[in-house]
Coordinates of C-alpha atoms in Angstrom, one line a residue:
M196 CA 0.0 0.0 0.0
I197 CA 1.4 3.4 -0.9
N198 CA 1.5 5.6 2.2
T199 CA 0.3 9.2 1.7
F200 CA 0.4 9.9 5.4
C201 CA 4.0 11.0 5.8
R202 CA 5.2 14.5 4.9
Y203 CA 7.3 13.1 2.0
P204 CA 7.1 9.8 0.2
L205 CA 10.2 7.8 0.6
W206 CA 11.3 8.0 -3.1
E207 CA 11.4 11.8 -2.9
V208 CA 13.8 11.8 0.1
S209 CA 15.8 8.6 -0.1
K210 CA 19.0 10.4 -1.2
D211 CA 18.6 12.9 1.7
L212 CA 18.3 10.1 4.2
V213 CA 21.4 8.3 2.8
D214 CA 23.4 11.6 2.8
V215 CA 22.5 12.2 6.4
A216 CA 23.3 8.7 7.5
Q217 CA 26.6 8.9 5.8
G218 CA 27.4 12.3 7.4
R219 CA 27.4 14.2 4.1
K220 CA 24.5 16.4 5.1
P221 CA 23.2 17.6 8.5
A222 CA 20.2 16.0 10.1
D223 CA 17.2 18.3 10.9
I224 CA 16.9 16.7 14.4
V225 CA 19.0 14.3 16.4
I226 CA 17.6 12.7 19.5
T227 CA 20.3 11.7 22.0
N228 CA 20.6 9.9 25.3
S229 CA 17.5 7.8 24.8
R230 CA 16.3 4.3 25.7
L231 CA 14.9 2.9 22.5
I232 CA 11.9 0.6 22.7
N233 CA 12.8 -1.6 19.7
V234 CA 9.5 -3.1 18.6
C235 CA 11.2 -5.0 15.8
T236 CA 13.3 -7.1 18.1
K237 CA 11.3 -6.7 21.4
E238 CA 14.1 -5.2 23.3
I239 CA 15.2 -1.9 25.0
Q240 CA 18.4 -0.4 23.7
D241 CA 20.2 2.0 26.0
N242 CA 22.0 5.2 25.1
M243 CA 20.6 5.4 21.5
Q244 CA 20.5 8.3 19.1
V245 CA 18.1 8.9 16.2
A246 CA 18.8 11.2 13.2
I247 CA 15.8 12.7 11.4
V248 CA 15.6 14.6 8.1
K249 CA 12.6 15.7 6.1
G250 CA 10.2 13.9 8.5
R251 CA 11.9 10.5 8.2
I252 CA 14.4 8.6 10.1
A253 CA 17.9 8.5 8.5
M254 CA 19.8 6.6 11.2
V255 CA 19.5 4.8 14.5
G256 CA 22.6 4.3 16.6
D257 CA 25.6 6.6 17.0
C258 CA 24.4 9.7 15.1
S259 CA 27.1 12.2 16.3
H260 CA 28.4 12.6 12.7
C261 CA 24.9 13.7 11.6
I262 CA 25.0 16.7 14.0
K263 CA 26.1 19.8 12.1
E264 CA 25.2 23.5 11.9
G265 CA 21.5 23.9 11.9
T266 CA 20.8 20.5 13.5
K267 CA 18.4 20.6 16.5
V268 CA 19.5 18.3 19.3
I269 CA 16.8 16.9 21.6
D270 CA 18.3 15.3 24.7
A271 CA 16.0 12.6 25.9
N272 CA 17.7 12.6 29.3
G273 CA 17.4 8.8 29.6
Q274 CA 13.7 8.6 28.7
Y275 CA 12.3 5.9 26.6
I276 CA 11.4 6.5 23.0
A277 CA 8.8 4.5 21.1
P278 CA 7.1 4.7 17.7
G279 CA 4.1 6.9 17.6
F280 CA 1.0 5.1 18.9
M281 CA -1.8 4.1 16.4
D282 CA -5.4 3.2 17.2
G283 CA -6.4 0.5 14.8
H284 CA -10.1 1.0 15.2
I285 CA -11.9 4.2 16.4
H286 CA -15.1 6.1 15.7
I287 CA -14.1 9.8 16.3
E288 CA -17.8 10.7 16.2
S289 CA -18.2 8.8 19.5
S290 CA -16.0 11.3 21.2
M291 CA -18.6 13.9 20.2
L292 CA -15.6 16.0 19.0
S293 CA -14.6 17.4 15.7
V294 CA -11.4 15.8 14.3
G295 CA -9.4 18.9 15.2
E296 CA -10.6 18.9 18.9
Y297 CA -10.1 15.1 19.0
A298 CA -6.5 15.5 17.8
K299 CA -5.9 18.1 20.4
A300 CA -7.0 15.6 23.0
V301 CA -5.1 12.5 21.9
V302 CA -1.9 13.6 20.3
P303 CA -0.3 14.7 23.6
H304 CA -1.0 11.2 24.9
G305 CA 1.2 9.7 22.2
T306 CA -1.4 9.0 19.5
T307 CA 0.1 9.9 16.1
G308 CA -2.2 7.9 13.9
V309 CA -5.8 6.6 13.9
Y310 CA -7.7 4.3 11.6
I311 CA -11.1 5.7 11.7
D312 CA -14.4 4.2 10.7
P313 CA -16.7 7.2 10.2
H314 CA -19.9 5.1 9.9
E315 CA -21.7 7.2 12.4
I316 CA -21.6 10.4 10.3
C317 CA -22.0 8.3 7.1
N318 CA -25.3 6.8 8.4
V319 CA -26.6 10.3 8.8
L320 CA -25.0 12.3 6.0
G321 CA -23.6 9.7 3.6
L322 CA -20.2 10.0 1.9
E323 CA -20.4 13.8 1.9
G324 CA -20.3 13.7 5.7
V325 CA -17.2 11.5 5.5
K326 CA -15.6 14.1 3.2
C327 CA -16.3 16.7 5.8
M328 CA -14.4 14.7 8.4
I329 CA -11.5 14.2 6.0
Q330 CA -11.3 18.0 5.4
D331 CA -11.5 18.5 9.2
S332 CA -8.5 16.2 9.7
K333 CA -6.2 18.1 7.4
R334 CA -5.7 20.9 9.9
V335 CA -4.0 18.7 12.6
A336 CA -0.9 16.6 13.1
L337 CA -2.8 13.4 13.5
K338 CA -2.5 10.9 10.7
T339 CA -6.2 10.2 10.0
M340 CA -6.5 7.0 7.9
V341 CA -10.0 6.2 6.7
T342 CA -11.8 2.9 6.4
T343 CA -14.9 3.4 4.4
P344 CA -18.1 2.5 6.2
S345 CA -19.2 -1.0 5.0
C346 CA -22.6 -1.3 6.7
V347 CA -24.9 1.6 6.0
P348 CA -27.3 0.4 7.3
A349 CA -25.6 -2.0 9.7
I350 CA -28.1 -4.8 9.0
P351 CA -30.2 -4.1 5.9
G352 CA -33.9 -4.5 6.5
F353 CA -33.8 -3.9 10.2
E354 CA -33.5 -0.1 10.5
D355 CA -33.7 3.1 8.6
T356 CA -30.7 5.3 8.0
G357 CA -30.0 8.6 6.4
S358 CA -27.9 7.1 3.7
F359 CA -26.9 3.9 1.9
I360 CA -23.5 2.4 1.0
G361 CA -23.2 -0.3 -1.6
P362 CA -20.5 -1.9 -3.7
N363 CA -20.4 1.1 -6.1
E364 CA -19.8 3.6 -3.3
I365 CA -17.1 1.3 -1.9
K366 CA -15.4 1.1 -5.3
Q367 CA -15.5 4.9 -5.6
T368 CA -13.9 5.6 -2.2
M369 CA -11.1 3.0 -2.7
E370 CA -9.6 5.5 -5.1
W371 CA -9.5 8.2 -2.3
K372 CA -5.9 8.6 -1.1
E373 CA -7.2 8.9 2.5
V374 CA -8.8 5.5 2.4
V375 CA -6.8 2.5 3.6
G376 CA -9.5 -0.1 3.8
L377 CA -13.1 -1.1 4.6
G378 CA -14.8 -0.2 7.9
E379 CA -16.0 -2.9 10.2
M380 CA -18.0 -5.5 8.3
M381 CA -20.8 -5.8 10.9
N382 CA -23.0 -7.9 8.6
F383 CA -21.3 -11.2 9.4
V384 CA -24.6 -12.8 8.8
G385 CA -24.5 -11.6 5.2
I386 CA -20.9 -12.8 4.8
N387 CA -21.5 -16.2 6.2
A388 CA -24.7 -16.6 4.1
S389 CA -22.7 -15.7 1.0
N390 CA -25.0 -12.7 0.3
E391 CA -24.0 -11.2 -3.1
T392 CA -24.1 -7.6 -2.1
T393 CA -22.2 -8.1 1.1
H394 CA -19.4 -10.0 -0.6
A395 CA -19.3 -7.4 -3.4
I396 CA -18.6 -4.7 -0.8
V397 CA -15.7 -6.8 0.6
G398 CA -14.6 -7.7 -3.0
E399 CA -14.3 -4.1 -4.1
T400 CA -11.9 -3.5 -1.1
L401 CA -9.9 -6.6 -1.9
K402 CA -9.6 -5.7 -5.6
A403 CA -8.1 -2.4 -4.5
G404 CA -5.5 -4.2 -2.4
K405 CA -6.8 -2.7 0.8
I406 CA -7.7 -4.0 4.2
V407 CA -11.1 -5.4 5.3
T408 CA -11.8 -4.7 9.0
G409 CA -14.2 -6.9 10.9
H410 CA -16.9 -7.2 13.5
Y411 CA -17.7 -10.7 14.6
S412 CA -19.5 -10.6 17.9
M413 CA -20.9 -14.1 18.0
P414 CA -19.7 -16.5 20.8
E415 CA -18.9 -19.1 18.1
T416 CA -15.3 -19.8 17.1
E417 CA -15.6 -22.7 14.7
R418 CA -17.5 -22.8 11.4
G419 CA -18.8 -19.3 11.6
L420 CA -15.5 -17.6 12.5
N421 CA -13.6 -19.6 10.0
S422 CA -15.9 -18.7 7.1
Y423 CA -15.9 -15.0 8.2
I424 CA -12.1 -14.9 8.1
A425 CA -12.0 -16.9 4.9
S426 CA -14.0 -14.0 3.2
G427 CA -11.0 -11.8 3.6
V428 CA -11.6 -10.0 6.9
R429 CA -8.3 -9.2 8.5
C430 CA -9.1 -8.0 12.0
C431 CA -11.9 -7.8 14.6
H432 CA -12.4 -5.7 17.7
E433 CA -15.5 -7.5 19.1
S434 CA -13.8 -10.1 21.3
T435 CA -15.2 -10.1 24.8
R436 CA -13.9 -13.4 26.0
E437 CA -10.4 -14.9 26.3
I438 CA -11.4 -17.7 23.9
D439 CA -12.6 -15.3 21.2
A440 CA -9.4 -13.3 21.0
L441 CA -7.2 -16.5 21.2
A442 CA -9.2 -18.2 18.4
K443 CA -8.9 -15.2 16.1
M444 CA -5.1 -14.9 16.6
R445 CA -4.7 -18.6 16.0
M446 CA -6.4 -18.2 12.7
G447 CA -4.2 -15.3 11.6
M448 CA -6.8 -12.6 12.3
Y449 CA -5.7 -9.5 14.2
A450 CA -7.5 -9.5 17.5
M451 CA -8.1 -5.9 18.5
L452 CA -8.4 -5.8 22.3
R453 CA -10.8 -3.1 23.3
E454 CA -10.7 -0.7 26.3
G455 CA -13.0 2.3 25.6
S456 CA -15.0 4.6 27.7
A457 CA -17.9 2.1 28.1
W458 CA -16.5 -1.2 26.9
H459 CA -14.0 -2.6 29.4
D460 CA -13.0 -5.8 27.7
L461 CA -9.3 -5.8 28.4
Q462 CA -9.5 -7.5 31.8
E463 CA -10.9 -10.6 30.1
V464 CA -9.4 -10.6 26.6
A465 CA -5.8 -10.0 27.9
K466 CA -5.9 -13.5 29.2
A467 CA -5.6 -14.7 25.6
I468 CA -2.0 -13.6 25.9
T469 CA -1.2 -13.8 29.6
K470 CA -2.6 -17.3 30.2
H471 CA -1.1 -18.9 27.0
E472 CA 2.4 -19.2 25.6
V473 CA 1.5 -17.5 22.3
D474 CA 3.1 -14.9 20.1
S475 CA 1.3 -11.6 20.6
R476 CA 2.0 -10.3 17.1
F477 CA -1.6 -10.7 16.1
A478 CA -2.9 -8.6 19.0
C479 CA -3.6 -4.8 18.9
L480 CA -4.9 -2.5 21.5
I481 CA -7.8 -0.2 20.4
S482 CA -10.3 2.2 22.0
D483 CA -13.3 1.9 19.6
D484 CA -15.1 4.6 21.4
S485 CA -13.8 7.3 23.8
H486 CA -15.6 10.1 25.4
P487 CA -14.1 13.5 26.3
H488 CA -14.0 12.9 30.0
T489 CA -11.9 9.7 29.4
L490 CA -9.5 11.5 27.1
I491 CA -9.0 14.4 29.5
N492 CA -8.9 12.4 32.8
E493 CA -7.3 9.1 31.7
G494 CA -5.8 9.6 28.3
H495 CA -6.0 7.5 25.1
L496 CA -3.7 4.8 23.9
D497 CA -1.2 5.6 26.7
H498 CA -4.0 4.7 29.2
I499 CA -4.8 1.5 27.3
V500 CA -1.2 0.4 27.2
A501 CA -0.9 1.0 31.0
R502 CA -4.1 -1.0 31.5
A503 CA -2.6 -3.8 29.4
I504 CA 0.5 -3.8 31.6
E505 CA -1.8 -3.9 34.7
E506 CA -3.4 -7.0 33.3
G507 CA 0.0 -8.7 33.0
I508 CA 1.0 -8.0 29.4
D509 CA 4.7 -7.1 29.4
P510 CA 5.4 -3.4 28.5
I511 CA 7.2 -4.0 25.3
S512 CA 4.5 -6.3 24.0
A513 CA 1.9 -3.7 24.9
I514 CA 3.8 -1.0 23.0
Q515 CA 4.0 -3.4 20.0
M516 CA 0.3 -3.7 20.1
V517 CA -0.2 0.0 19.4
T518 CA 2.7 0.3 16.9
I519 CA 4.2 -2.3 14.7
N520 CA 1.3 -4.8 15.1
C521 CA -1.2 -2.2 14.1
A522 CA 1.0 -1.1 11.1
Q523 CA 1.4 -4.7 10.0
C524 CA -2.3 -5.3 10.3
Y525 CA -2.9 -2.5 7.8
Q526 CA 0.2 -3.5 5.7
I527 CA 1.8 -0.1 6.2
D528 CA 4.7 -1.2 8.3
H529 CA 7.2 -0.2 5.6
D530 CA 6.5 3.4 6.7
L531 CA 4.9 3.4 10.1
G532 CA 5.1 1.5 13.4
S533 CA 8.8 1.4 14.2
I534 CA 11.8 3.6 14.9
A535 CA 14.1 2.4 12.1
P536 CA 15.9 3.9 9.0
S537 CA 13.5 5.2 6.3
K538 CA 10.4 5.1 8.5
C539 CA 8.3 8.2 9.3
A540 CA 9.7 10.1 12.3
D541 CA 6.6 9.6 14.5
I542 CA 8.2 9.3 18.0
V543 CA 6.8 9.2 21.5
F544 CA 8.9 10.1 24.6
I545 CA 8.0 8.1 27.8
D546 CA 9.4 8.8 31.3
N547 CA 7.6 6.0 33.1
L548 CA 7.2 2.8 31.1
E549 CA 4.9 1.0 33.6
K550 CA 2.4 3.9 33.6
C551 CA 3.2 4.8 29.9
H552 CA 3.5 8.4 30.8
V553 CA 4.1 10.5 27.6
T554 CA 6.1 13.7 27.8
K555 CA 6.8 14.6 24.2
V556 CA 5.4 13.7 20.8
I557 CA 7.0 14.1 17.4
V558 CA 5.1 13.7 14.1
D559 CA 6.9 13.7 10.8
G560 CA 10.0 15.0 12.5
E561 CA 8.2 17.9 14.2
V562 CA 7.5 18.3 17.9
V563 CA 3.8 18.7 18.1
A564 CA 3.0 18.1 21.8
E565 CA 4.9 18.5 25.1
N566 CA 4.0 17.9 28.7
G567 CA 0.4 17.0 27.9
E568 CA -0.3 20.0 25.6
Y569 CA -0.8 20.1 21.9
I570 CA 1.5 23.0 20.8
K571 CA 0.7 23.4 17.1
E572 CA -1.7 25.9 15.8
I573 CA -5.1 24.5 14.8
K574 CA -6.9 26.3 12.0
D575 CA -10.7 26.6 12.1
Y576 CA -12.9 24.3 10.1
V577 CA -16.7 25.0 9.9
Y578 CA -19.0 22.2 8.9
P579 CA -21.4 23.2 6.1
E580 CA -24.9 24.3 7.1
W581 CA -26.5 21.2 5.6
A582 CA -24.6 19.1 8.1
T583 CA -26.1 20.9 11.0
H584 CA -29.8 20.3 10.1
S585 CA -30.3 16.6 10.2
I586 CA -33.3 15.9 12.4
H587 CA -36.5 15.4 10.4
I588 CA -39.3 13.9 12.5
K589 CA -42.6 13.4 10.7
D590 CA -45.2 13.8 13.5
K591 CA -45.3 16.1 16.5
I592 CA -44.2 14.3 19.6
N593 CA -46.4 14.7 22.7
K594 CA -47.2 12.5 25.7
E595 CA -49.9 10.6 23.7
T596 CA -47.2 9.5 21.4
F597 CA -45.9 7.1 24.1
I598 CA -49.1 5.1 24.6
I599 CA -48.6 1.4 24.1
P600 CA -52.2 0.2 24.0
S601 CA -53.6 -2.9 25.8
N602 CA -57.1 -4.0 26.9
N603 CA -55.8 -6.2 29.7
E604 CA -54.9 -5.3 33.3
K605 CA -51.3 -6.3 32.8
E606 CA -49.1 -7.7 30.0
T607 CA -45.9 -9.8 29.8
V608 CA -43.5 -8.2 27.5
R609 CA -40.0 -8.7 26.1
V610 CA -37.5 -6.4 27.9
I611 CA -34.0 -5.6 26.8
E612 CA -31.7 -5.8 29.9
V613 CA -28.4 -3.9 29.7
I614 CA -25.2 -4.9 31.4
P615 CA -22.9 -2.2 32.7
A616 CA -19.7 -1.7 30.6
K617 CA -20.7 -4.5 28.2
V618 CA -22.1 -4.5 24.7
A619 CA -24.4 -7.6 25.1
T620 CA -27.9 -7.5 26.3
I621 CA -30.2 -10.1 27.9
E622 CA -33.8 -10.9 26.9
R623 CA -36.2 -10.8 29.8
H624 CA -39.9 -11.5 30.0
I625 CA -41.5 -9.1 32.6
T626 CA -45.1 -8.6 33.5
L627 CA -46.0 -4.9 33.5
P628 CA -49.1 -3.0 34.6
V629 CA -51.5 -1.5 32.2
I630 CA -52.6 2.1 33.2
N631 CA -55.4 3.9 31.4
G632 CA -55.2 1.5 28.5
S633 CA -51.4 1.8 28.0
I634 CA -48.6 -0.6 29.1
A635 CA -46.6 1.4 31.7
A636 CA -43.0 1.5 32.9
D637 CA -42.4 0.0 36.3
T638 CA -39.5 1.3 38.3
T639 CA -40.0 -1.3 41.0
Q640 CA -38.8 -3.8 38.4
D641 CA -36.2 -1.3 37.0
T642 CA -38.1 -1.3 33.7
L643 CA -38.5 1.8 31.5
K644 CA -40.3 2.6 28.2
A645 CA -38.0 2.9 25.2
F646 CA -39.0 4.5 21.8
V647 CA -37.0 4.9 18.6
F648 CA -38.1 7.6 16.1
E649 CA -36.9 7.6 12.5
R650 CA -35.3 11.0 12.1
H651 CA -33.8 11.1 8.5
H652 CA -36.6 11.0 6.0
E653 CA -39.8 11.7 7.9
T654 CA -41.2 8.2 7.5
G655 CA -43.0 8.3 10.8
K656 CA -41.7 4.9 11.8
I657 CA -41.5 4.3 15.6
G658 CA -40.0 1.3 17.4
K659 CA -41.6 0.6 20.8
G660 CA -40.2 -1.5 23.7
F661 CA -38.9 -1.6 27.2
V662 CA -35.4 -1.7 28.8
K663 CA -34.1 -2.8 32.2
G664 CA -30.9 -2.2 34.1
F665 CA -30.4 1.6 34.2
G666 CA -31.9 2.1 37.6
I667 CA -33.4 5.5 36.9
K668 CA -36.6 6.9 38.5
G669 CA -38.6 10.1 37.8
G670 CA -37.3 11.1 34.4
A671 CA -36.3 10.4 30.8
L672 CA -33.2 10.4 28.7
A673 CA -33.0 11.0 24.9
Q674 CA -30.2 10.8 22.4
T675 CA -29.7 11.2 18.7
V676 CA -26.5 9.2 19.2
A677 CA -28.1 5.8 18.7
H678 CA -25.9 3.4 16.8
D679 CA -25.7 2.9 13.9
A680 CA -28.7 4.6 12.2
H681 CA -28.7 7.3 14.9
N682 CA -32.4 7.8 15.0
L683 CA -33.9 9.6 17.9
F684 CA -33.9 7.3 20.9
V685 CA -35.6 7.9 24.3
V686 CA -36.1 6.0 27.5
G687 CA -38.1 7.0 30.6
D688 CA -40.6 6.1 33.3
N689 CA -43.2 8.7 32.3
D690 CA -44.6 9.9 29.0
E691 CA -44.4 13.7 29.8
D692 CA -40.7 13.7 30.4
M693 CA -40.1 11.5 27.4
A694 CA -41.9 14.0 25.2
L695 CA -40.0 16.9 26.7
A696 CA -36.7 15.2 26.1
C697 CA -37.4 14.4 22.5
N698 CA -38.6 17.9 21.7
E699 CA -35.6 19.5 23.3
L700 CA -33.3 17.5 21.0
I701 CA -35.3 18.4 17.9
K702 CA -35.0 22.1 18.9
C703 CA -31.3 22.1 19.4
G704 CA -30.3 19.9 16.4
G705 CA -29.5 16.8 18.3
G706 CA -27.3 15.5 21.1
M707 CA -28.2 14.1 24.6
V708 CA -30.7 15.4 27.1
V709 CA -31.8 14.3 30.6
V710 CA -35.1 15.3 32.1
K711 CA -36.3 15.0 35.7
N712 CA -39.8 15.7 36.7
G713 CA -40.5 18.1 33.9
K714 CA -37.1 19.9 34.0
I715 CA -34.1 19.6 31.8
I716 CA -31.2 18.8 34.1
G717 CA -28.5 17.9 31.6
K718 CA -27.8 18.5 27.9
V719 CA -25.0 18.0 25.4
E720 CA -25.8 19.8 22.1
L721 CA -24.4 18.0 19.1
P722 CA -25.6 20.0 16.1
I723 CA -23.2 18.4 13.5
A724 CA -25.2 15.4 12.2
G725 CA -26.7 15.1 15.7
L726 CA -23.4 13.5 16.7
I727 CA -20.7 16.0 16.9
S728 CA -20.2 19.2 19.0
D729 CA -19.1 22.5 17.4
K730 CA -17.5 23.4 20.8
S731 CA -14.0 22.9 22.1
L732 CA -12.9 19.8 23.9
E733 CA -13.1 21.5 27.2
E734 CA -16.6 22.9 26.6
T735 CA -17.9 19.6 25.3
N736 CA -16.4 17.8 28.3
K737 CA -18.2 20.2 30.6
Q738 CA -21.5 19.4 29.0
V739 CA -20.8 15.7 29.1
I740 CA -19.9 15.9 32.8
G741 CA -23.3 17.7 33.4
V742 CA -25.1 14.8 31.6
E743 CA -23.3 12.2 33.6
K744 CA -24.2 14.0 36.8
A745 CA -27.8 14.1 35.6
W746 CA -27.8 10.4 35.0
R747 CA -26.6 9.8 38.5
E748 CA -29.2 12.1 39.9
L749 CA -31.8 9.9 38.3
G750 CA -30.2 6.8 39.9
C751 CA -27.9 5.3 37.3
T752 CA -24.4 4.2 38.3
H753 CA -23.1 2.8 35.0
P754 CA -19.8 3.9 33.6
S755 CA -20.6 6.0 30.5
P756 CA -24.3 5.1 30.6
F757 CA -25.1 7.1 27.5
M758 CA -22.8 4.7 25.5
T759 CA -24.7 1.7 26.9
M760 CA -27.9 3.4 25.9
A761 CA -26.6 4.3 22.5
I762 CA -26.1 0.7 21.4
I763 CA -29.6 -0.5 22.4
P764 CA -30.7 0.1 18.7
L765 CA -27.6 -1.6 17.2
A766 CA -29.0 -4.7 15.5
C767 CA -25.7 -6.4 14.9
L768 CA -25.0 -7.2 18.6
P769 CA -26.6 -9.9 20.7
T770 CA -29.1 -10.4 22.1
L771 CA -32.2 -8.2 21.8
R772 CA -32.3 -4.7 20.2
L773 CA -34.8 -2.0 19.4
T774 CA -34.7 -0.1 16.1
D775 CA -37.2 2.3 14.5
R776 CA -38.8 -0.8 12.9
G777 CA -39.3 -2.8 16.0
I778 CA -37.7 -5.3 18.4
V779 CA -35.0 -7.5 16.8
D780 CA -33.8 -10.8 18.0
C781 CA -30.1 -10.6 17.0
T782 CA -29.5 -14.3 17.5
T783 CA -32.0 -15.3 14.8
F784 CA -32.0 -11.9 13.0
S785 CA -35.8 -11.6 13.0
F786 CA -38.4 -9.2 14.4
V787 CA -40.2 -10.4 17.5
D788 CA -43.4 -9.1 19.2
L789 CA -43.3 -6.8 22.2
I790 CA -46.0 -8.8 24.0
V791 CA -44.9 -12.4 24.7

């Protein structure tokens, strides 16, 4: 794969690199007195020097002859240096930040590259929305490598989205220089059923010689996983058990071990490495989804590396999982992922390896962050007006909208039970009271009403159901962040608050809102596609903190509960889900009735 993510392609500067290595020309930068984390040989080399010219590494070793007039010398003072960290699977939209603000948050933590799957904005605004994110990324020193969304909608026939992506669209984007592969192929059902369209989407990626990223969330590691990998899928971030991650690595699939704001899988999946004598080359560490408060308070890949070390993975292996392993997964290790001659000079300085504390970050031979601060100027980017008007609900929403009629005194219904910090749900059958001819929520059984409103094309479709496990009383919560179709989703224990929450989001252009007893007590405004804030990292984080506080005020103690809420409509995850078309059994991929 030709890398367009370094300042200069290698063929343009190869002579310069040789001249510097031979001492005929001065280096732009020489790093001295460092402890090199060599991810190629899995060792730490003491008292190492690195010479850099035109954004690439000319020499590693004794580089004293490369220091001449005009060379900037950076004394590492005995700190470790590692290749720049790369997140192999991330949805920037889930941070609720623009790409520029996201970069400002993660680059100081050592992240120099991200492989983004912008399927959130694509579900709402289509490929034009993806183009907006690409333009946004050009203003920052974060290598933003795009994997084209593969599943818009996620599971055809089960939800309504704002756009559609098929083989023709995939073929078109494979010619974009920013695109390195295909976003997570969530439709594993279509792959394993040999669906023509699904295989054509993968096929257009393979024809272009690019990487197919995966999403296999089933607890089955024999026939189904084998056939899924056989189709050409190279990696998967949906392992939640030790056995899942181990099986994928054994089959030559890159197991992307996830530790995000809401999905804390590392404690379990790290065992695939710590409990077995296996080579970890097919393991990567990724975040998938991170919220502003996580990025500010804990960090990004530096935090995940530290968590991996806490779980017993040795530090160098953990560093390999965010550097060379990731680069090899995307077949771009000839340019990225290691500190070696010819490679892009993306370098992270670390003063405490166990905690992975980053002090300085270099991207393409330029210092871009120091002591936790992004130091480069970020130019403004304003999303077009059409991207900020994306909520189109057909009918007026009021308290009568939330009537679920019944002629009985009580009804036994299917309920979606959520699990804190996990993506899976549990199907429960719960008997609920009928009040004034409508099936009601019941907080004594921790059961809330849940409604999904189609918000892209004014179709008037509404999915109706119940959820359990949030622990809230006396209020409602609504979001336009509702994976992957991102329709308007609301849960609550009373119809009045649910109506107020929905109408507030319609008014502000989307986001998240919390209502308690007729009053709005928390709100995050996300006017860009109903997913992204137009505010700074700090301002967005302040709003998110307010919403988290509001969730707790209603009684919820989940970590990142709005992330848990956001995937209730995601019909490619087990077990039971609710979309604008109804309740979906995601083990049989069929609609089921609300009333048992």
